[in-house]
XYZ file of C-alpha atoms in Angstrom:
124
model
C -56.329 76.208 -28.940
C -54.740 73.044 -30.274
C -53.293 70.119 -28.343
C -50.271 68.156 -29.533
C -49.654 64.795 -27.887
C -46.309 63.042 -28.175
C -44.002 60.586 -26.450
C -45.581 57.250 -27.235
C -43.602 54.233 -28.306
C -42.815 50.584 -27.771
C -41.605 49.484 -24.358
C -41.240 46.205 -22.504
C -43.435 45.375 -19.559
C -42.102 47.045 -16.445
C -40.657 49.923 -18.409
C -41.516 53.608 -18.455
C -42.627 56.270 -20.896
C -43.422 59.955 -20.572
C -46.138 61.466 -22.697
C -46.439 65.175 -23.379
C -49.444 67.269 -24.299
C -48.580 70.758 -25.486
C -51.248 73.418 -25.857
C -50.857 76.116 -28.482
C -52.190 78.784 -26.120
C -52.274 79.517 -22.410
C -54.421 77.171 -20.387
C -56.608 78.868 -17.811
C -56.142 77.976 -14.177
C -59.541 76.339 -13.678
C -59.364 74.308 -16.878
C -59.348 70.526 -16.755
C -56.678 68.592 -18.596
C -57.072 64.842 -18.949
C -55.593 61.780 -20.536
C -57.752 59.037 -21.985
C -56.757 55.887 -23.787
C -58.376 53.615 -26.296
C -57.370 50.070 -27.107
C -58.502 48.363 -30.320
C -62.136 47.332 -30.112
C -62.662 49.065 -26.793
C -64.248 52.293 -25.654
C -62.205 55.323 -24.755
C -61.114 54.959 -21.140
C -60.334 57.607 -18.552
C -56.757 57.633 -17.239
C -56.204 60.837 -15.272
C -57.488 64.382 -14.982
C -56.024 67.460 -13.366
C -57.289 70.929 -12.689
C -54.705 73.162 -14.273
C -54.078 75.092 -11.057
C -53.259 71.786 -9.368
C -56.180 71.906 -6.946
C -57.592 68.559 -8.080
C -56.107 65.403 -9.552
C -57.978 62.180 -10.211
C -56.572 58.856 -11.408
C -58.246 55.744 -12.700
C -57.783 52.858 -10.287
C -55.983 50.886 -12.979
C -53.100 53.389 -13.125
C -53.018 54.719 -9.568
C -49.533 54.436 -8.119
C -47.948 53.869 -11.535
C -48.859 56.979 -13.541
C -48.274 60.590 -12.556
C -49.556 63.703 -14.250
C -47.677 66.981 -14.007
C -47.904 70.421 -15.543
C -45.501 73.071 -16.791
C -47.472 76.296 -16.778
C -44.774 78.259 -18.584
C -44.813 75.795 -21.475
C -48.582 75.154 -21.430
C -47.709 71.476 -21.346
C -48.957 68.503 -19.373
C -46.926 65.368 -18.876
C -47.954 61.816 -18.111
C -45.190 59.795 -16.522
C -46.014 56.112 -16.892
C -44.035 53.634 -14.836
C -44.266 49.882 -14.359
C -46.089 49.574 -17.646
C -48.167 46.490 -18.330
C -49.316 44.942 -21.616
C -52.864 46.017 -20.752
C -51.705 49.639 -20.881
C -51.309 49.254 -24.641
C -53.565 51.820 -26.324
C -53.669 55.090 -28.167
C -53.408 57.829 -25.563
C -55.262 61.087 -26.034
C -55.019 64.318 -24.110
C -58.065 66.522 -23.811
C -59.063 69.761 -22.168
C -62.142 71.743 -21.230
C -62.370 75.321 -19.941
C -63.404 74.435 -16.394
C -63.218 71.555 -13.960
C -66.158 69.165 -13.841
C -67.233 66.431 -11.487
C -67.678 64.324 -14.617
C -63.949 64.615 -15.352
C -63.854 60.912 -16.304
C -66.340 61.246 -19.155
C -64.903 61.829 -22.652
C -67.971 63.812 -23.737
C -67.137 66.510 -21.185
C -64.044 67.561 -23.127
C -64.297 69.870 -26.106
C -60.688 69.844 -27.322
C -58.620 66.759 -28.095
C -55.097 66.027 -29.183
C -54.396 63.641 -32.035
C -53.343 60.626 -29.939
C -50.065 58.830 -29.454
C -49.591 55.068 -29.558
C -48.243 53.255 -26.510
C -47.381 49.597 -26.954
C -46.204 47.470 -24.042
C -44.764 44.087 -24.930
C -44.812 41.156 -22.530
């Protein structure tokens, strides 16, 4: 399975972007799909994770109420709708997946498959 992330770009503060993460093969219902981000000089940071069957969704406090993850099972694609963007949201965004849900969903090392990353830049 391969993941292809897309949708990044340059946006002004307060604007919106939608990221996509397309899987090359079917994602199993109990799999975890997550978005992480990494700003220059910083560690990779958890953003959101979802169990593919929709039973569980977890957001980082920093994005709660502004970001929304959704899934299109038919297209094997996850979306990250990002609203009310702030300059501190600037980072490379990565999608990642693992075969089953984990209580450590916020830890990058739990994920065995990663997309290539897409740059999001929010200007002030």
